[in-house]
Amino acid sequence: MLASRLPTWRSKFIIVLMFAAFGGLAARAFWVQVVNQNFYAGQGQKRYQRVIELDATRGRIVDRNGSMLAVSLATYEVWATPRLLDETCFLPLARLLKVPLVELRSRVAGDKTFVLLKRQVDADTASAIDKLQLAGITQIADSKRFYPEGESAAHVVGFTDIEDKGQEGVELAANLQLSGAAGQREVIRDRLGRVVSDTRPLVPAHNGATIRLTIDRRIQQLAYAQLKAAIAKHSAEAGSVVVLDARNGEILALANYPSFDPNDRTRLSGRQLRNRAVVDTFEPGSTIKPLVVALSMDKGMVGPQSLIDTTPGWYRIGPAVIHDTSNHGVMTVAEAVQKSSNIALAKLALNLPAETIWNKYQEYGLGRRPELTFPGAAAGKVRPHRRWRPIEQATMAYGYGLSASLLQLAQMYTAYAGDGTLHPVRLLLEDTVERQPGGQMNEQQDGDGLAPAADSGDSPLTAGFSHAVTTPATAHAIREMLEMATGPGGTGRAAAVDGYRVGGKTGTARKQIGVSYAKNRYRALFVGMAPMSDPRLIVAVMIDDPAGKAFYGGTVAGPVFGAVTGGALQLLGVPPDA
């Protein structure tokens, strides 16, 4: 027996130690649960307390009439806790998520606590997964950007990445306004990561602003369809169409081909992404001829009926020789525009000081960084006038030796559509940016119509001021010449529109490959306006590298101008004037 083997004092000592140990434990429990309860409760709470970021809903992008161009749709992220999964869940889950069964199993293999199975799962699929009541499967609210117009407006609207950040187009240019501001929610999670309670009031998210563009969805679709058809017809490499409101420079359509579907970006290439109307520059050819004609008239050197001798159809400048397509003989300035005489324009340019011409190019925005800071917008090139040789001064007058984008050419013609005022191009409709429900709208709006945001700066989609570049009388005279160019004897007859008087200038520019011009490779161009009684639209067309016998601006780009202009005028309800 233990009592017989241990002395009495040792037995008592052990009993005392046991009571002391129990007493210590009781005292510690009292200290933790009563005396210092708040401290230890707080420490325990911190272990499971988390701050969750509440995503703001990205703002919508709409056209001038409110039609949707970009919107965020509700989707879900599907997560798994591998140790809680049942073997029977894999097959139905793989079918619903459209993920191979082997791949799904590999994602949850190993010692993982929380695994993302798929993002941007649509609401119907998420609902079907919910009905399965699978243990270990959690769904978290997410969103996916959707672009209703698809490839027709892709280069204007752009797209976002998987994190909902703008990557191209308006999505990138107005990313700050569209993004809004995230909120916060402080919560307590259990050991499985589930939210069990809030610890303090949430900070609400401020949803992004709705951006209303100057684009007219109907005209955008029309321009893209006509461009795509023309490129297929002529087996061309690429092309662009720009449609402006002649009265204020607002961009009604900006189409490029090839394009891409922003809803499916799995097979994108740089060629598809290229916003050619804005970022590509090229020698504009004869489309630039009205500029030197207008300048010569403003300086009082010539009038529309002044005579220029272009005999015998070629003209020597130093060692170089320039040609017309035929011998036009003695012709008026108006006929020089109508028949697109290189010799006539060269003679006009050589009678002007180089600096005077260069300054006028600057006034038109040629060779200058565009005020519309759209992603990648190109400035074009005009060499400093001090470096011009006579042959360069002559050839620039008919569009060789300088470069511009199609958007810049379209803007140039705003001066001739009205009273000689050049209007800045604009992509954001003023005073129409709104906050979505759940967001905030400042009562003060800046001059560009954007709700002010900290460190946002000026809107990248609107910039610049209208300014005169020629006189009203000269602008009127240029319009008459442009109308002659699309009439009998003109180079742009194929641009005619039933029921409307139109005017414009053709351009057929040889493509420069390296340091020399390629043989039989061209850019076909047409820039014009309508109706001539009171111009409402400016339409610029560029078809790059058409194959086959047809390559002139009048025969390739002219019909695209006619189709787009005629359709757009009818869509806008502009009455016929012919």
PDB file of C-alpha atoms in Angstrom, residues 308-452:
ATOM      1  CA  ILE A 308      -1.605  79.204-113.125  1.00  0.00           C
ATOM      2  CA  ASP A 309       0.292  77.714-116.057  1.00  0.00           C
ATOM      3  CA  THR A 310       0.973  73.998-115.517  1.00  0.00           C
ATOM      4  CA  THR A 311       2.207  73.356-119.065  1.00  0.00           C
ATOM      5  CA  PRO A 312       3.572  70.861-120.143  1.00  0.00           C
ATOM      6  CA  GLY A 313       2.463  68.666-117.236  1.00  0.00           C
ATOM      7  CA  TRP A 314       5.845  68.560-115.523  1.00  0.00           C
ATOM      8  CA  TYR A 315       7.858  71.125-113.570  1.00  0.00           C
ATOM      9  CA  ARG A 316      11.557  71.168-112.771  1.00  0.00           C
ATOM     10  CA  ILE A 317      12.780  72.367-109.355  1.00  0.00           C
ATOM     11  CA  GLY A 318      16.555  72.144-109.291  1.00  0.00           C
ATOM     12  CA  PRO A 319      17.517  68.585-110.199  1.00  0.00           C
ATOM     13  CA  ALA A 320      14.036  67.244-109.326  1.00  0.00           C
ATOM     14  CA  VAL A 321      10.983  67.055-111.560  1.00  0.00           C
ATOM     15  CA  ILE A 322       7.362  66.911-110.393  1.00  0.00           C
ATOM     16  CA  HIS A 323       4.444  65.764-112.528  1.00  0.00           C
ATOM     17  CA  ASP A 324       0.698  66.014-112.887  1.00  0.00           C
ATOM     18  CA  THR A 325      -1.354  63.036-114.043  1.00  0.00           C
ATOM     19  CA  SER A 326      -1.819  64.896-117.350  1.00  0.00           C
ATOM     20  CA  ASN A 327      -1.078  68.261-118.937  1.00  0.00           C
ATOM     21  CA  HIS A 328      -3.768  70.588-117.571  1.00  0.00           C
ATOM     22  CA  GLY A 329      -2.322  73.633-119.306  1.00  0.00           C
ATOM     23  CA  VAL A 330      -3.366  77.022-117.948  1.00  0.00           C
ATOM     24  CA  MET A 331      -5.896  76.568-115.154  1.00  0.00           C
ATOM     25  CA  THR A 332      -7.552  78.606-112.414  1.00  0.00           C
ATOM     26  CA  VAL A 333      -6.760  78.110-108.736  1.00  0.00           C
ATOM     27  CA  ALA A 334     -10.220  76.579-108.293  1.00  0.00           C
ATOM     28  CA  GLU A 335      -9.541  74.149-111.137  1.00  0.00           C
ATOM     29  CA  ALA A 336      -6.186  73.266-109.558  1.00  0.00           C
ATOM     30  CA  VAL A 337      -8.078  71.956-106.521  1.00  0.00           C
ATOM     31  CA  GLN A 338     -10.768  70.351-108.660  1.00  0.00           C
ATOM     32  CA  LYS A 339      -8.282  68.447-110.825  1.00  0.00           C
ATOM     33  CA  SER A 340      -5.663  68.070-108.054  1.00  0.00           C
ATOM     34  CA  SER A 341      -2.688  69.674-109.823  1.00  0.00           C
ATOM     35  CA  ASN A 342       0.649  69.123-108.075  1.00  0.00           C
ATOM     36  CA  ILE A 343       2.376  71.697-110.284  1.00  0.00           C
ATOM     37  CA  ALA A 344      -0.105  74.453-109.437  1.00  0.00           C
ATOM     38  CA  LEU A 345       0.270  73.827-105.706  1.00  0.00           C
ATOM     39  CA  ALA A 346       4.063  73.727-105.967  1.00  0.00           C
ATOM     40  CA  LYS A 347       4.097  77.111-107.689  1.00  0.00           C
ATOM     41  CA  LEU A 348       1.814  78.607-105.033  1.00  0.00           C
ATOM     42  CA  ALA A 349       4.009  77.262-102.232  1.00  0.00           C
ATOM     43  CA  LEU A 350       7.243  78.557-103.773  1.00  0.00           C
ATOM     44  CA  ASN A 351       5.763  82.065-103.878  1.00  0.00           C
ATOM     45  CA  LEU A 352       5.308  82.015-100.089  1.00  0.00           C
ATOM     46  CA  PRO A 353       8.038  82.342 -97.447  1.00  0.00           C
ATOM     47  CA  ALA A 354       8.863  78.961 -95.910  1.00  0.00           C
ATOM     48  CA  GLU A 355       8.366  80.328 -92.407  1.00  0.00           C
ATOM     49  CA  THR A 356       4.873  81.566 -93.304  1.00  0.00           C
ATOM     50  CA  ILE A 357       3.849  78.097 -94.472  1.00  0.00           C
ATOM     51  CA  TRP A 358       5.421  76.441 -91.436  1.00  0.00           C
ATOM     52  CA  ASN A 359       3.585  78.782 -89.055  1.00  0.00           C
ATOM     53  CA  LYS A 360       0.303  77.934 -90.759  1.00  0.00           C
ATOM     54  CA  TYR A 361       0.964  74.208 -90.382  1.00  0.00           C
ATOM     55  CA  GLN A 362       1.452  74.886 -86.672  1.00  0.00           C
ATOM     56  CA  GLU A 363      -1.847  76.788 -86.465  1.00  0.00           C
ATOM     57  CA  TYR A 364      -3.629  73.775 -87.943  1.00  0.00           C
ATOM     58  CA  GLY A 365      -1.960  71.537 -85.352  1.00  0.00           C
ATOM     59  CA  LEU A 366       0.197  69.667 -87.859  1.00  0.00           C
ATOM     60  CA  GLY A 367       3.482  68.483 -86.412  1.00  0.00           C
ATOM     61  CA  ARG A 368       2.294  69.345 -82.904  1.00  0.00           C
ATOM     62  CA  ARG A 369       1.351  67.081 -80.036  1.00  0.00           C
ATOM     63  CA  PRO A 370      -2.441  66.622 -80.258  1.00  0.00           C
ATOM     64  CA  GLU A 371      -4.463  68.446 -77.623  1.00  0.00           C
ATOM     65  CA  LEU A 372      -6.691  65.379 -77.408  1.00  0.00           C
ATOM     66  CA  THR A 373      -4.461  63.214 -75.217  1.00  0.00           C
ATOM     67  CA  PHE A 374      -6.074  59.958 -76.273  1.00  0.00           C
ATOM     68  CA  PRO A 375      -3.759  56.994 -75.640  1.00  0.00           C
ATOM     69  CA  GLY A 376      -1.029  56.991 -78.272  1.00  0.00           C
ATOM     70  CA  ALA A 377      -2.310  60.038 -80.179  1.00  0.00           C
ATOM     71  CA  ALA A 378       0.387  60.964 -82.697  1.00  0.00           C
ATOM     72  CA  ALA A 379       1.690  64.427 -83.543  1.00  0.00           C
ATOM     73  CA  GLY A 380       2.830  63.796 -87.089  1.00  0.00           C
ATOM     74  CA  LYS A 381       5.963  65.446 -88.443  1.00  0.00           C
ATOM     75  CA  VAL A 382       6.737  68.764 -90.101  1.00  0.00           C
ATOM     76  CA  ARG A 383      10.430  69.563 -90.336  1.00  0.00           C
ATOM     77  CA  PRO A 384      11.610  73.023 -89.175  1.00  0.00           C
ATOM     78  CA  HIS A 385      11.331  75.486 -92.063  1.00  0.00           C
ATOM     79  CA  ARG A 386      15.002  76.449 -91.850  1.00  0.00           C
ATOM     80  CA  ARG A 387      15.876  72.995 -93.149  1.00  0.00           C
ATOM     81  CA  TRP A 388      13.537  73.053 -96.138  1.00  0.00           C
ATOM     82  CA  ARG A 389      14.970  72.874 -99.625  1.00  0.00           C
ATOM     83  CA  PRO A 390      12.865  74.332-102.479  1.00  0.00           C
ATOM     84  CA  ILE A 391      11.765  70.872-103.615  1.00  0.00           C
ATOM     85  CA  GLU A 392      10.582  70.035-100.085  1.00  0.00           C
ATOM     86  CA  GLN A 393       8.661  73.293 -99.786  1.00  0.00           C
ATOM     87  CA  ALA A 394       6.961  72.434-103.078  1.00  0.00           C
ATOM     88  CA  THR A 395       6.130  68.788-102.358  1.00  0.00           C
ATOM     89  CA  MET A 396       4.756  69.508 -98.878  1.00  0.00           C
ATOM     90  CA  ALA A 397       2.113  71.678-100.542  1.00  0.00           C
ATOM     91  CA  TYR A 398       0.656  68.543-102.116  1.00  0.00           C
ATOM     92  CA  GLY A 399       1.218  66.216 -99.176  1.00  0.00           C
ATOM     93  CA  TYR A 400       4.704  64.709 -99.411  1.00  0.00           C
ATOM     94  CA  GLY A 401       7.507  65.363 -96.930  1.00  0.00           C
ATOM     95  CA  LEU A 402       5.248  65.764 -93.884  1.00  0.00           C
ATOM     96  CA  SER A 403       2.953  63.413 -91.984  1.00  0.00           C
ATOM     97  CA  ALA A 404      -0.340  63.588 -90.112  1.00  0.00           C
ATOM     98  CA  SER A 405      -2.947  61.244 -88.667  1.00  0.00           C
ATOM     99  CA  LEU A 406      -6.390  60.805 -90.205  1.00  0.00           C
ATOM    100  CA  LEU A 407      -7.888  62.498 -87.152  1.00  0.00           C
ATOM    101  CA  GLN A 408      -5.676  65.550 -87.751  1.00  0.00           C
ATOM    102  CA  LEU A 409      -6.775  65.729 -91.392  1.00  0.00           C
ATOM    103  CA  ALA A 410     -10.433  65.573 -90.390  1.00  0.00           C
ATOM    104  CA  GLN A 411      -9.855  68.363 -87.868  1.00  0.00           C
ATOM    105  CA  MET A 412      -8.147  70.504 -90.526  1.00  0.00           C
ATOM    106  CA  TYR A 413     -11.337  70.514 -92.586  1.00  0.00           C
ATOM    107  CA  THR A 414     -13.411  71.975 -89.728  1.00  0.00           C
ATOM    108  CA  ALA A 415     -11.867  75.321 -90.737  1.00  0.00           C
ATOM    109  CA  TYR A 416     -13.374  75.091 -94.231  1.00  0.00           C
ATOM    110  CA  ALA A 417     -16.795  73.844 -93.110  1.00  0.00           C
ATOM    111  CA  GLY A 418     -17.621  77.108 -91.345  1.00  0.00           C
ATOM    112  CA  ASP A 419     -16.145  80.568 -91.052  1.00  0.00           C
ATOM    113  CA  GLY A 420     -12.464  79.645 -91.025  1.00  0.00           C
ATOM    114  CA  THR A 421     -12.394  78.540 -87.379  1.00  0.00           C
ATOM    115  CA  LEU A 422     -10.458  75.379 -86.561  1.00  0.00           C
ATOM    116  CA  HIS A 423     -12.250  73.398 -83.855  1.00  0.00           C
ATOM    117  CA  PRO A 424     -10.490  71.054 -81.410  1.00  0.00           C
ATOM    118  CA  VAL A 425     -11.584  67.448 -81.714  1.00  0.00           C
ATOM    119  CA  ARG A 426     -13.582  66.275 -78.727  1.00  0.00           C
ATOM    120  CA  LEU A 427     -14.550  62.810 -77.508  1.00  0.00           C
ATOM    121  CA  LEU A 428     -16.295  63.659 -74.222  1.00  0.00           C
ATOM    122  CA  LEU A 429     -19.735  65.237 -74.340  1.00  0.00           C
ATOM    123  CA  GLU A 430     -19.535  68.252 -72.053  1.00  0.00           C
ATOM    124  CA  ASP A 431     -21.368  68.417 -68.716  1.00  0.00           C
ATOM    125  CA  THR A 432     -22.695  64.877 -68.962  1.00  0.00           C
ATOM    126  CA  VAL A 433     -20.539  62.856 -66.571  1.00  0.00           C
ATOM    127  CA  GLU A 434     -22.699  61.395 -63.831  1.00  0.00           C
ATOM    128  CA  ARG A 435     -22.100  59.345 -60.704  1.00  0.00           C
ATOM    129  CA  GLN A 436     -23.783  55.977 -60.485  1.00  0.00           C
ATOM    130  CA  PRO A 437     -26.153  55.163 -57.630  1.00  0.00           C
ATOM    131  CA  GLY A 438     -24.073  54.578 -54.526  1.00  0.00           C
ATOM    132  CA  GLY A 439     -21.521  57.141 -55.612  1.00  0.00           C
ATOM    133  CA  GLN A 440     -21.170  60.852 -55.027  1.00  0.00           C
ATOM    134  CA  MET A 441     -21.368  63.732 -57.481  1.00  0.00           C
ATOM    135  CA  ASN A 442     -19.709  67.017 -56.725  1.00  0.00           C
ATOM    136  CA  GLU A 443     -21.991  69.959 -57.456  1.00  0.00           C
ATOM    137  CA  GLN A 444     -19.105  71.715 -59.208  1.00  0.00           C
ATOM    138  CA  GLN A 445     -18.024  70.297 -62.552  1.00  0.00           C
ATOM    139  CA  ASP A 446     -14.921  71.313 -64.375  1.00  0.00           C
ATOM    140  CA  GLY A 447     -14.966  72.840 -67.816  1.00  0.00           C
ATOM    141  CA  ASP A 448     -14.699  69.438 -69.462  1.00  0.00           C
ATOM    142  CA  GLY A 449     -17.809  68.122 -67.743  1.00  0.00           C
ATOM    143  CA  LEU A 450     -15.964  65.768 -65.405  1.00  0.00           C
ATOM    144  CA  ALA A 451     -16.654  65.643 -61.717  1.00  0.00           C
ATOM    145  CA  PRO A 452     -13.481  67.003 -60.078  1.00  0.00           C
TER     146      PRO A 452
END
